[in-house]
Every structure is written in structure tokens, then in C-alpha cells.
């Protein structure tokens, strides 16, 4: 029996949420949410929770069911093993939601210097790179590292047409063909829409292995689909534990009682605080391993909530601005702003009870005040004391914040965090009255790129852009 199947282990690995520092009684009436305001929102919050479960029941939010896709998971795990045997490097080509989940999982669930470790220390798993930009120096630099004969590429694009990913694919495909000839297709895996898009067409034509992204799973909600799971499985992450963690969170994120559902309570609180002018959401993990989760959340929050139109068609510019910070590093930069700058932020701390490693500070006394008090403690104690210190100082200054506490960073706890944050994002979207699942602004940027790069069908857009740019003048 896997450890996550045992109830007592699961209980000991439950992620905990401490919302007390959001309350007006703690941070002051102007800065916090009052119990009365929360109680006033219970009906609307319950309706939001019901709406989400109804979407799910109607097959329109398949991302909520990803923890239970047993057949897909088995295929992903089997492919992950087979790919790991045949290559020493696995490269993901994708951008936005097609990259950030994979990055978050790699950073959270591996040695911090995984790619630099020798094959034995990596458990004979491939090195993993995610190329989520088209900066030529970056992409060419990555290609310099690769032995193409022993590299597998995973092209990930839901639309099957995003210019960045398709450009990378074109480059890689040709280089692979030169390097390995007719077997090039065996070294490309496509993750894309089940029935449409140019990547699908090419993959079928050339015989790539293909993984489907379910139709109603958008990029930023796809981390638990093959988009995130395949790179994770290739590198040896226990994807079943990850999904079990997400299923655990599903149990506590379905409730329509605000006070029993952490995703709903955080969505409701952040919604109320947004109305009080606290429009910036800072995610600050006190764990280097969770910095990728914060980056992933930044995209989820920004792209889901930043909208011009309400669902009823009213034009209003809505959105909470996500910012990431890293504890303790950013205690020496951004925390000054959070303490004393404008009171327009809510800080979400991600804390970790037990780190995998313990690093003791030697207790040798050197007769120096700045060293002697540290002796005998550990870096584990220091990082958590600093998290607590920042929380206490911000709270005393009337800066609302809350803490998501992971007992450990492992696949099961990370699965809970990712799932909870996805549900929280969908729910606050509903409370804000917008559609959290579309991204017209991002699509507009994609269309403008197609036009500027001469894609067929975008001639009118190209003309419009040329006209718009006609008046631009560089100052140098
Ligand atoms: O979350 C989203 O929908 C976006 O960030 C997409 O993931 C991103 O634009 C890439 O799109 P695609 O997967 O179609 O290449």
C-alpha cells in the first residue's frame, strides 16, 4: 500500500490554513475582513461553490476531475518510464500554462540542483529543461547543452498553434532530423487538444506519441493533466501521490459552507479585501522549493482574474494583481514596501513545517554576539523563525496576511496546494462576476504576433497594426 493510501499518513500530511491575520479583529477594521462581512457573503459564496460543482457535473470544468483520471495516469506513468530509459535529457517546449505547472513540479519535488547531479544521484532519470521563451540566446544556449541523440522533446500547446512553441518545434524537428534521421519522430512527444490544432495534425502525420489535454482544461488549469504529469513522471515524481493530494483537497474544497472550505474562505476574504482597496496579492513562500508554485499561481491569478468585461457584458476593468516574493530572500527587499508602503496588499505565506534536510549551525562560541546566539540552532529553525517574525510584524502593522502550512514538501502536499489554489481562483472569479476561464487579452497578443510574422488569415490585423504604428517615433 502506498503511504498516501493510509488514513493516518494522509491526516498527518493535511495542508493547514490559518486565516486569522485576515480578520478585522486582528489587523483592524480598515485592513481586515469583519466576521459580519463574511457572514453577509455566505449566500453568494455558497452559490459560487454550487456553480463550480454544477459546471463540473456538466463536463465544463474537467480540471476538477483530473485527480481521478486513472487510465490517463497509467499511460503517463508508463510513457514516463519508457522515455526515462531512452534519453538523458527531456525538454519541454511550451509557454504560459503549458510550462509553468511543469516547472513548479520540478522545482518543488526534486533536489534543488537536480540537473547538475550525476545520473546516479538523479536515479538514472533524465535532466529536465523547460524552454518557455523564444529569446534566441536562451534557446540556442539550451540547444548547446543537448546531445540530440539522447534527448526527447515534449511539445505542449493546447491550441496547437502558439507561435513561440511552434517556432521552437520547427527548429528542434529539423535539428533532430539532421542528427538522427528517420527516428526523429520517436523523440518528439506532443501534448495537445484531443481533436484540433496544427500540432495535432503534424503529430498524427509524423507519428509522434500524443497525449491529450481534455477540451475544457485551459492551460493554467492543466498542471494535473499530461501537461504537468508527463515531465513529472519522466523525472520520477510520484504522480499518483500528487493526484491523491489533489483528491484530498477536492474533499475539503467542495463544501459550500464558507467556514469549512479553505478555497472558498480565501476567495471570499480576498474578494472583500479587494473591495477595501487591497488589490495586490503577494505570494511569499518560505521555501525555495515552492518558488515555482508562486510563479505558477501568479499566472493563474493574473490571467484568470484580469478581465475587461463582467459575464453580464458590463465593461469594468477587474483584477487582483499577483506578486511573488521569496522568503527569506525578499525580507531584504520587498518586505520594506509591504510593511510601510501603501496598504493595498494581502500576503499569502507558504510555510513548511519539516524540511527534508536539517542543517545545524555549529555551536562553537566565538565570543561574538552576532554569531553566538545562532550556535546550536539550525537553518530550519532560522527560516521558520523568520517567517513567523515577518508574519507577526506585518500583522502588528495592520497588513492582512494568511498562511498555508505544508507539513512537508512532497507530491501529496503539493497536489493539495495546487488544487486548492485552482478552486480558489475559479471561486473568486465567480464572486467578481467575471469568466475566470477565458483570456481574451492573451489571445489578442497572439493574434497580433501572427499578423506581424505574416501568418495567413491575419492580413487585416497586420494592416491595422501598421496603421497604428505609423505614428510611432523612437526618441533615439
Ligand atoms: O493559461 C492559458 O490559457 C495560457 O497561458 C496558455 O497556456 C498559453 O497562452 C499557451 O497556450 P497554448 O497551450 O495554446 O500554447
Coordinates of C-alpha atoms and ligand atoms in Angstrom, one line a residue:
X1 CA 0.0 0.0 0.0
X2 CA 1.4 3.4 -1.0
X3 CA 1.8 5.7 2.0
X4 CA -0.9 8.2 0.8
X5 CA -3.5 5.4 0.9
X6 CA -3.2 5.2 4.7
X7 CA -5.7 7.5 6.6
X8 CA -3.3 8.3 9.4
X9 CA -0.4 9.3 7.0
X10 CA -2.9 11.4 5.0
X11 CA -4.1 13.1 8.1
X12 CA -0.5 13.9 9.1
X13 CA 0.0 15.4 5.6
X14 CA -3.0 17.6 5.6
X15 CA -2.1 21.1 4.5
X16 CA -3.4 23.7 7.0
X17 CA -4.7 27.2 6.5
X18 CA -4.5 30.0 9.1
X19 CA -6.7 32.9 8.1
X20 CA -6.8 34.7 11.5
X21 CA -4.5 37.5 10.3
X22 CA -7.1 38.5 7.7
X23 CA -9.7 39.3 10.3
X24 CA -10.6 42.9 11.2
X25 CA -10.4 41.9 14.9
X26 CA -6.7 41.2 14.4
X27 CA -5.5 43.7 11.8
X28 CA -8.0 46.5 12.3
X29 CA -11.3 47.4 10.8
X30 CA -9.9 49.2 7.8
X31 CA -7.5 46.4 7.0
X32 CA -9.3 43.2 7.6
X33 CA -12.5 41.4 6.9
X34 CA -15.1 41.5 9.6
X35 CA -16.9 38.3 10.6
X36 CA -20.1 40.2 9.8
X37 CA -19.0 40.9 6.2
X38 CA -18.0 37.2 5.8
X39 CA -21.4 36.1 7.2
X40 CA -23.1 38.5 4.8
X41 CA -21.4 36.8 1.9
X42 CA -22.2 33.2 2.9
X43 CA -25.2 33.0 0.4
X44 CA -23.1 34.4 -2.5
X45 CA -20.2 32.2 -1.6
X46 CA -22.4 29.1 -1.4
X47 CA -23.8 30.0 -4.8
X48 CA -20.3 30.2 -6.2
X49 CA -19.4 26.8 -4.8
X50 CA -22.5 25.3 -6.3
X51 CA -21.9 27.0 -9.6
X52 CA -18.5 25.4 -9.8
X53 CA -19.7 21.9 -8.9
X54 CA -22.5 22.3 -11.5
X55 CA -20.0 23.2 -14.2
X56 CA -18.1 20.1 -13.2
X57 CA -21.2 17.9 -13.3
X58 CA -22.0 19.3 -16.8
X59 CA -18.5 18.4 -18.0
X60 CA -17.4 22.0 -18.3
X61 CA -14.7 22.0 -15.7
X62 CA -12.8 18.8 -16.3
X63 CA -9.7 20.1 -14.5
X64 CA -11.6 19.4 -11.3
X65 CA -11.7 15.7 -12.2
X66 CA -8.1 15.3 -13.2
X67 CA -7.2 13.7 -9.9
X68 CA -9.4 10.7 -10.9
X69 CA -8.2 10.1 -14.5
X70 CA -6.8 6.6 -13.7
X71 CA -6.4 5.4 -17.3
X72 CA -4.6 8.6 -18.4
X73 CA -2.3 8.5 -15.4
X74 CA -1.4 4.9 -16.0
X75 CA -0.5 5.8 -19.6
X76 CA 1.5 8.8 -18.5
X77 CA 3.4 6.8 -15.9
X78 CA 4.2 4.0 -18.4
X79 CA 5.4 6.5 -21.0
X80 CA 7.4 8.4 -18.4
X81 CA 9.3 5.2 -17.5
X82 CA 9.9 4.3 -21.2
X83 CA 11.1 7.8 -22.0
X84 CA 13.3 7.9 -19.0
X85 CA 15.0 4.7 -20.2
X86 CA 15.7 6.1 -23.6
X87 CA 17.1 9.6 -23.1
X88 CA 19.4 11.5 -20.8
X89 CA 17.6 14.9 -21.3
X90 CA 13.9 15.7 -21.6
X91 CA 13.0 19.1 -22.9
X92 CA 9.5 20.7 -22.6
X93 CA 8.7 23.2 -25.3
X94 CA 5.7 25.3 -24.1
X95 CA 4.7 28.6 -22.7
X96 CA 2.3 30.1 -20.1
X97 CA 0.0 27.4 -18.7
X98 CA 1.8 24.9 -20.9
X99 CA 5.0 25.3 -19.0
X100 CA 4.6 26.8 -15.5
X101 CA 3.0 23.7 -13.9
X102 CA 5.8 21.5 -15.1
X103 CA 8.3 24.0 -13.8
X104 CA 6.6 24.2 -10.4
X105 CA 6.6 20.5 -10.0
X106 CA 10.2 20.1 -11.0
X107 CA 11.4 22.7 -8.5
X108 CA 9.1 21.5 -5.7
X109 CA 9.7 17.8 -6.0
X110 CA 13.4 17.4 -6.8
X111 CA 16.8 18.1 -5.5
X112 CA 17.3 21.9 -5.9
X113 CA 20.2 21.2 -8.2
X114 CA 18.7 18.2 -9.9
X115 CA 20.0 18.9 -13.4
X116 CA 23.6 19.3 -12.1
X117 CA 23.5 16.0 -10.3
X118 CA 25.2 12.9 -11.8
X119 CA 22.9 10.2 -13.4
X120 CA 23.1 8.0 -10.3
X121 CA 22.1 10.8 -7.9
X122 CA 19.2 11.5 -10.3
X123 CA 18.1 7.9 -10.0
X124 CA 19.1 7.5 -13.7
X125 CA 16.4 9.9 -14.7
X126 CA 16.9 12.4 -17.5
X127 CA 17.7 16.1 -16.8
X128 CA 14.7 18.2 -17.4
X129 CA 14.6 21.6 -19.1
X130 CA 11.5 23.8 -19.9
X131 CA 12.0 26.3 -22.7
X132 CA 9.3 28.8 -22.1
X133 CA 10.7 31.7 -24.1
X134 CA 11.9 32.5 -27.6
X135 CA 14.8 34.6 -26.6
X136 CA 17.3 33.3 -29.2
X137 CA 20.2 33.4 -26.8
X138 CA 18.2 31.4 -24.3
X139 CA 17.0 28.8 -26.8
X140 CA 20.3 28.5 -28.7
X141 CA 22.1 28.3 -25.3
X142 CA 19.9 25.4 -24.3
X143 CA 20.5 23.6 -27.6
X144 CA 24.2 23.9 -27.0
X145 CA 23.8 21.7 -23.9
X146 CA 21.9 18.9 -25.7
X147 CA 23.1 15.7 -27.2
X148 CA 20.3 15.3 -29.7
X149 CA 20.7 11.6 -30.0
X150 CA 19.7 11.2 -26.3
X151 CA 17.1 14.0 -26.0
X152 CA 13.3 13.7 -26.0
X153 CA 11.3 16.8 -26.6
X154 CA 7.8 17.3 -25.3
X155 CA 5.9 19.9 -27.3
X156 CA 3.0 21.2 -25.3
X157 CA 0.3 23.5 -26.7
X158 CA -3.4 23.2 -26.2
X159 CA -4.3 25.4 -29.2
X160 CA -1.6 23.7 -31.2
X161 CA -0.6 26.9 -32.8
X162 CA 1.1 29.2 -30.3
X163 CA 3.9 31.0 -32.2
X164 CA 6.6 30.5 -29.5
X165 CA 6.0 26.8 -29.2
X166 CA 5.6 26.1 -32.9
X167 CA 8.8 28.1 -33.7
X168 CA 10.7 26.0 -31.2
X169 CA 9.2 22.8 -32.6
X170 CA 10.2 23.8 -36.2
X171 CA 13.8 24.3 -35.0
X172 CA 14.0 21.2 -33.0
X173 CA 12.3 19.0 -35.5
X174 CA 14.8 19.9 -38.2
X175 CA 17.8 19.6 -36.0
X176 CA 16.6 16.2 -34.8
X177 CA 16.1 15.0 -38.4
X178 CA 19.7 16.0 -39.2
X179 CA 21.0 14.4 -36.1
X180 CA 19.1 11.1 -36.1
X181 CA 17.3 10.9 -39.4
X182 CA 14.1 8.9 -39.7
X183 CA 13.8 8.1 -36.0
X184 CA 13.4 11.8 -35.1
X185 CA 9.6 11.3 -34.7
X186 CA 10.3 8.9 -31.8
X187 CA 12.0 11.7 -29.9
X188 CA 9.1 14.1 -30.0
X189 CA 6.0 13.8 -27.8
X190 CA 3.0 16.1 -28.4
X191 CA 0.7 17.2 -25.7
X192 CA -2.3 19.0 -27.2
X193 CA -6.0 19.2 -27.8
X194 CA -7.7 15.9 -28.5
X195 CA -9.2 16.8 -31.8
X196 CA -7.9 20.0 -33.3
X197 CA -4.9 22.3 -34.0
X198 CA -1.8 22.2 -36.2
X199 CA 0.3 20.4 -33.6
X200 CA -2.3 17.5 -33.6
X201 CA -2.2 17.4 -37.4
X202 CA 1.6 17.3 -37.6
X203 CA 1.9 14.8 -34.7
X204 CA -0.5 12.5 -36.4
X205 CA 1.1 12.9 -39.8
X206 CA 4.6 12.3 -38.5
X207 CA 3.7 9.7 -35.9
X208 CA 4.7 11.4 -32.6
X209 CA 3.4 9.9 -29.4
X210 CA 0.4 12.1 -28.4
X211 CA -1.1 13.0 -25.1
X212 CA -4.5 14.7 -24.9
X213 CA -5.4 17.8 -22.9
X214 CA -9.1 17.4 -22.1
X215 CA -11.2 20.0 -24.0
X216 CA -12.4 22.1 -21.0
X217 CA -9.0 22.2 -19.3
X218 CA -7.3 25.5 -20.1
X219 CA -3.5 26.0 -19.9
X220 CA -3.4 27.5 -16.4
X221 CA -5.6 24.7 -15.0
X222 CA -3.7 21.9 -16.7
X223 CA -0.9 21.1 -14.3
X224 CA -2.6 17.8 -13.2
X225 CA -3.2 16.7 -16.9
X226 CA -0.4 15.2 -19.0
X227 CA 0.9 18.8 -19.4
X228 CA 2.4 18.7 -15.9
X229 CA 2.2 15.0 -15.3
X230 CA 4.4 13.7 -18.1
X231 CA 7.5 15.7 -17.3
X232 CA 7.0 14.9 -13.7
X233 CA 6.7 11.1 -14.4
X234 CA 9.7 11.2 -16.7
X235 CA 11.8 12.7 -13.8
X236 CA 10.4 10.1 -11.3
X237 CA 7.9 12.2 -9.4
X238 CA 5.2 10.1 -7.7
X239 CA 2.3 11.4 -9.8
X240 CA -0.1 9.1 -8.1
X241 CA 0.7 10.8 -4.8
X242 CA 0.4 14.2 -6.4
X243 CA -3.1 13.3 -7.7
X244 CA -4.0 11.7 -4.3
X245 CA -3.1 15.1 -2.7
X246 CA -5.3 16.9 -5.2
X247 CA -8.2 14.5 -4.5
X248 CA -7.7 15.1 -0.8
X249 CA -8.0 18.9 -1.4
X250 CA -11.1 18.2 -3.5
X251 CA -12.7 16.7 -0.4
X252 CA -12.3 20.0 1.5
X253 CA -12.8 22.4 -1.4
X254 CA -16.2 21.2 -2.5
X255 CA -18.1 22.3 0.6
X256 CA -20.4 25.3 0.1
X257 CA -20.1 26.4 3.7
X258 CA -17.6 29.2 3.7
X259 CA -16.2 28.3 7.1
X260 CA -15.5 24.6 6.1
X261 CA -13.8 25.2 2.7
X262 CA -10.4 27.0 2.7
X263 CA -10.6 27.7 -1.0
X264 CA -14.0 29.4 -0.6
X265 CA -13.0 31.2 2.6
X266 CA -9.8 32.6 1.0
X267 CA -11.7 33.5 -2.2
X268 CA -14.4 35.3 -0.2
X269 CA -11.9 37.1 2.0
X270 CA -9.8 38.3 -0.9
X271 CA -12.9 39.4 -2.7
X272 CA -14.0 41.5 0.3
X273 CA -10.5 42.9 0.8
X274 CA -10.3 43.8 -2.9
X275 CA -13.4 46.0 -2.3
X276 CA -11.5 47.6 0.6
X277 CA -8.7 48.6 -1.9
X278 CA -6.4 45.7 -1.2
X279 CA -5.9 44.7 -4.9
X280 CA -2.5 43.2 -4.8
X281 CA -2.0 39.6 -3.8
X282 CA 1.5 38.7 -2.8
X283 CA 2.5 35.0 -2.6
X284 CA 5.6 34.6 -0.4
X285 CA 6.8 31.0 0.1
X286 CA 9.3 30.4 2.9
X287 CA 10.8 27.5 0.9
X288 CA 13.0 27.7 -2.1
X289 CA 11.2 24.6 -3.4
X290 CA 7.9 26.4 -3.6
X291 CA 9.0 29.4 -5.6
X292 CA 7.8 27.7 -8.8
X293 CA 4.4 27.2 -7.2
X294 CA 4.3 31.0 -6.6
X295 CA 5.2 31.7 -10.2
X296 CA 2.5 29.3 -11.3
X297 CA 0.0 31.0 -9.1
X298 CA 1.0 34.4 -10.4
X299 CA -0.1 33.3 -13.9
X300 CA -3.2 31.5 -12.6
X301 CA -4.4 34.6 -10.7
X302 CA -3.5 37.2 -13.3
X303 CA -4.8 35.5 -16.4
X304 CA -7.9 34.2 -14.7
X305 CA -9.0 37.4 -12.9
X306 CA -7.7 40.3 -15.1
X307 CA -10.8 41.0 -17.3
X308 CA -12.4 43.9 -19.0
X309 CA -15.9 42.5 -19.0
X310 CA -18.2 41.1 -16.4
X311 CA -20.1 38.0 -17.5
X312 CA -23.2 40.2 -17.9
X313 CA -21.3 42.3 -20.5
X314 CA -20.7 45.3 -18.4
X315 CA -17.3 46.9 -19.1
X316 CA -15.2 47.2 -16.0
X317 CA -11.5 46.7 -15.5
X318 CA -11.3 44.0 -12.9
X319 CA -8.4 42.1 -11.4
X320 CA -6.2 41.4 -8.5
X321 CA -2.5 41.9 -9.2
X322 CA -0.3 38.9 -8.2
X323 CA 3.2 39.5 -7.0
X324 CA 5.7 36.9 -5.9
X325 CA 8.3 37.2 -3.2
X326 CA 10.6 34.6 -1.7
X327 CA 11.2 34.2 2.0
X328 CA 13.7 34.9 3.4
X329 CA 15.5 36.5 0.4
X330 CA 12.9 39.2 -0.1
X331 CA 12.7 40.1 3.5
X332 CA 15.7 42.2 2.5
X333 CA 13.9 43.9 -0.4
X334 CA 10.1 43.8 -0.8
X335 CA 9.1 43.4 2.8
X336 CA 10.0 47.1 3.5
X337 CA 7.3 48.0 1.0
X338 CA 4.8 45.6 2.5
X339 CA 5.4 46.9 6.0
X340 CA 5.4 50.7 5.3
X341 CA 4.2 51.3 1.8
X342 CA 0.6 51.6 0.7
X343 CA -1.8 49.3 2.5
X344 CA -3.1 47.7 -0.7
X345 CA -1.8 44.1 -0.4
X346 CA -2.7 40.8 1.1
X347 CA 0.2 38.5 1.6
X348 CA -0.2 34.7 1.3
X349 CA 2.7 32.9 3.1
X350 CA 3.5 29.4 2.2
X351 CA 5.3 27.7 5.1
X352 CA 6.8 24.3 5.6
X353 CA 6.9 22.5 9.0
X354 CA 9.5 20.0 8.3
X355 CA 12.2 20.4 5.6
X356 CA 13.7 17.3 4.1
X357 CA 17.2 18.2 5.4
X358 CA 18.4 19.6 8.7
X359 CA 21.4 21.9 8.7
X360 CA 22.7 22.6 12.2
X361 CA 24.6 25.8 12.9
X362 CA 27.8 24.8 14.8
X363 CA 27.6 25.7 18.5
X364 CA 31.2 26.8 18.9
X365 CA 31.2 30.0 20.8
X366 CA 33.4 32.7 19.3
X367 CA 32.6 35.5 21.7
X368 CA 30.8 37.4 19.0
X369 CA 27.3 38.5 19.7
X370 CA 26.1 38.1 16.1
X371 CA 27.2 34.5 15.9
X372 CA 27.0 33.1 19.4
X373 CA 23.2 33.2 19.7
X374 CA 22.8 31.2 16.5
X375 CA 25.1 28.4 17.6
X376 CA 23.2 25.1 18.3
X377 CA 20.2 26.2 16.3
X378 CA 19.5 25.1 12.7
X379 CA 18.7 26.8 9.4
X380 CA 15.4 25.0 9.7
X381 CA 14.7 26.9 12.9
X382 CA 16.0 30.1 11.4
X383 CA 13.9 30.1 8.2
X384 CA 10.7 29.4 10.2
X385 CA 11.5 32.0 12.9
X386 CA 11.9 34.5 10.1
X387 CA 8.6 33.5 8.6
X388 CA 6.9 33.9 11.9
X389 CA 8.8 37.2 12.5
X390 CA 7.6 38.6 9.2
X391 CA 4.0 37.5 9.8
X392 CA 4.0 39.0 13.3
X393 CA 5.5 42.3 12.2
X394 CA 3.1 42.7 9.2
X395 CA 0.1 41.8 11.4
X396 CA 1.1 44.3 14.0
X397 CA 1.3 46.9 11.3
X398 CA -2.2 46.1 10.2
X399 CA -1.2 44.3 7.0
X400 CA -3.6 41.4 6.3
X401 CA -2.0 38.1 5.6
X402 CA -2.6 34.4 5.8
X403 CA -0.6 31.2 5.9
X404 CA -0.8 27.9 4.0
X405 CA 1.3 25.5 6.0
X406 CA 2.6 22.3 4.4
X407 CA 3.7 19.6 6.9
X408 CA 6.4 18.7 4.3
X409 CA 7.0 19.5 0.7
X410 CA 6.1 16.3 -1.1
X411 CA 3.9 15.2 -4.0
X412 CA 0.9 14.7 -1.8
X413 CA 1.0 18.2 -0.1
X414 CA 1.9 20.0 -3.3
X415 CA -1.1 18.3 -5.0
X416 CA -3.3 19.8 -2.3
X417 CA -1.9 23.3 -2.6
X418 CA -2.2 23.4 -6.4
X419 CA -5.8 22.1 -6.4
X420 CA -6.9 24.4 -3.6
X421 CA -5.4 27.4 -5.4
X422 CA -7.2 26.5 -8.7
X423 CA -10.5 26.2 -6.9
X424 CA -9.9 29.4 -5.0
X425 CA -9.2 31.2 -8.3
X426 CA -12.3 29.9 -10.0
X427 CA -14.4 30.9 -7.0
X428 CA -13.2 34.4 -6.6
X429 CA -13.7 34.8 -10.4
X430 CA -17.3 33.9 -9.9
X431 CA -17.6 36.3 -6.9
X432 CA -16.1 39.1 -9.0
X433 CA -18.6 38.4 -11.8
X434 CA -16.1 37.6 -14.5
X435 CA -15.2 34.5 -16.5
X436 CA -12.0 33.1 -15.0
X437 CA -11.5 30.6 -17.8
X438 CA -11.0 32.8 -20.8
X439 CA -8.1 35.0 -21.7
X440 CA -9.1 37.5 -24.5
X441 CA -6.1 39.8 -23.7
X442 CA -3.6 37.0 -24.2
X443 CA -5.4 35.9 -27.4
X444 CA -5.2 39.4 -28.7
X445 CA -1.4 39.4 -28.2
X446 CA -1.2 36.0 -30.0
X447 CA -3.2 37.4 -33.0
X448 CA -1.0 40.5 -33.2
X449 CA 2.1 38.3 -33.3
X450 CA 0.6 36.1 -36.0
X451 CA -0.1 39.3 -38.0
X452 CA 3.4 40.8 -37.5
X453 CA 5.0 37.5 -38.5
X454 CA 2.9 37.2 -41.7
X455 CA 0.6 34.3 -40.8
X456 CA -2.1 33.7 -43.4
X457 CA -5.6 34.9 -42.4
X458 CA -4.2 37.8 -40.3
X459 CA -3.7 40.3 -43.2
X460 CA -6.4 42.7 -41.9
X461 CA -4.8 42.6 -38.4
X462 CA -1.4 43.3 -40.0
X463 CA -2.8 46.4 -41.8
X464 CA -4.4 47.6 -38.6
X465 CA -1.2 47.3 -36.7
X466 CA 0.8 49.0 -39.4
X467 CA -1.6 51.9 -39.3
X468 CA -1.4 52.1 -35.5
X469 CA 2.4 52.0 -35.6
X470 CA 2.6 54.5 -38.4
X471 CA 2.7 57.4 -35.9
X472 CA 5.3 55.8 -33.6
X473 CA 8.6 57.7 -33.2
X474 CA 11.6 56.4 -31.4
X475 CA 13.4 59.1 -29.4
X476 CA 16.9 57.8 -30.2
Ligands
LIG1 O1 -3.5 29.6 -19.4 C1 -3.5 29.8 -20.6 O2 -4.6 29.5 -21.3 C2 -2.4 30.4 -21.4 O3 -1.4 30.8 -20.5 C3 -1.8 29.3 -22.3 O4 -1.4 28.2 -21.6 C4 -0.6 29.9 -23.2 O5 -1.0 31.0 -23.8 C5 -0.2 28.8 -24.1 O6 -1.2 28.4 -24.9 P1 -1.1 27.0 -25.7 O7 -1.1 25.9 -24.7 O8 -2.3 27.0 -26.6 O9 0.1 27.0 -26.5

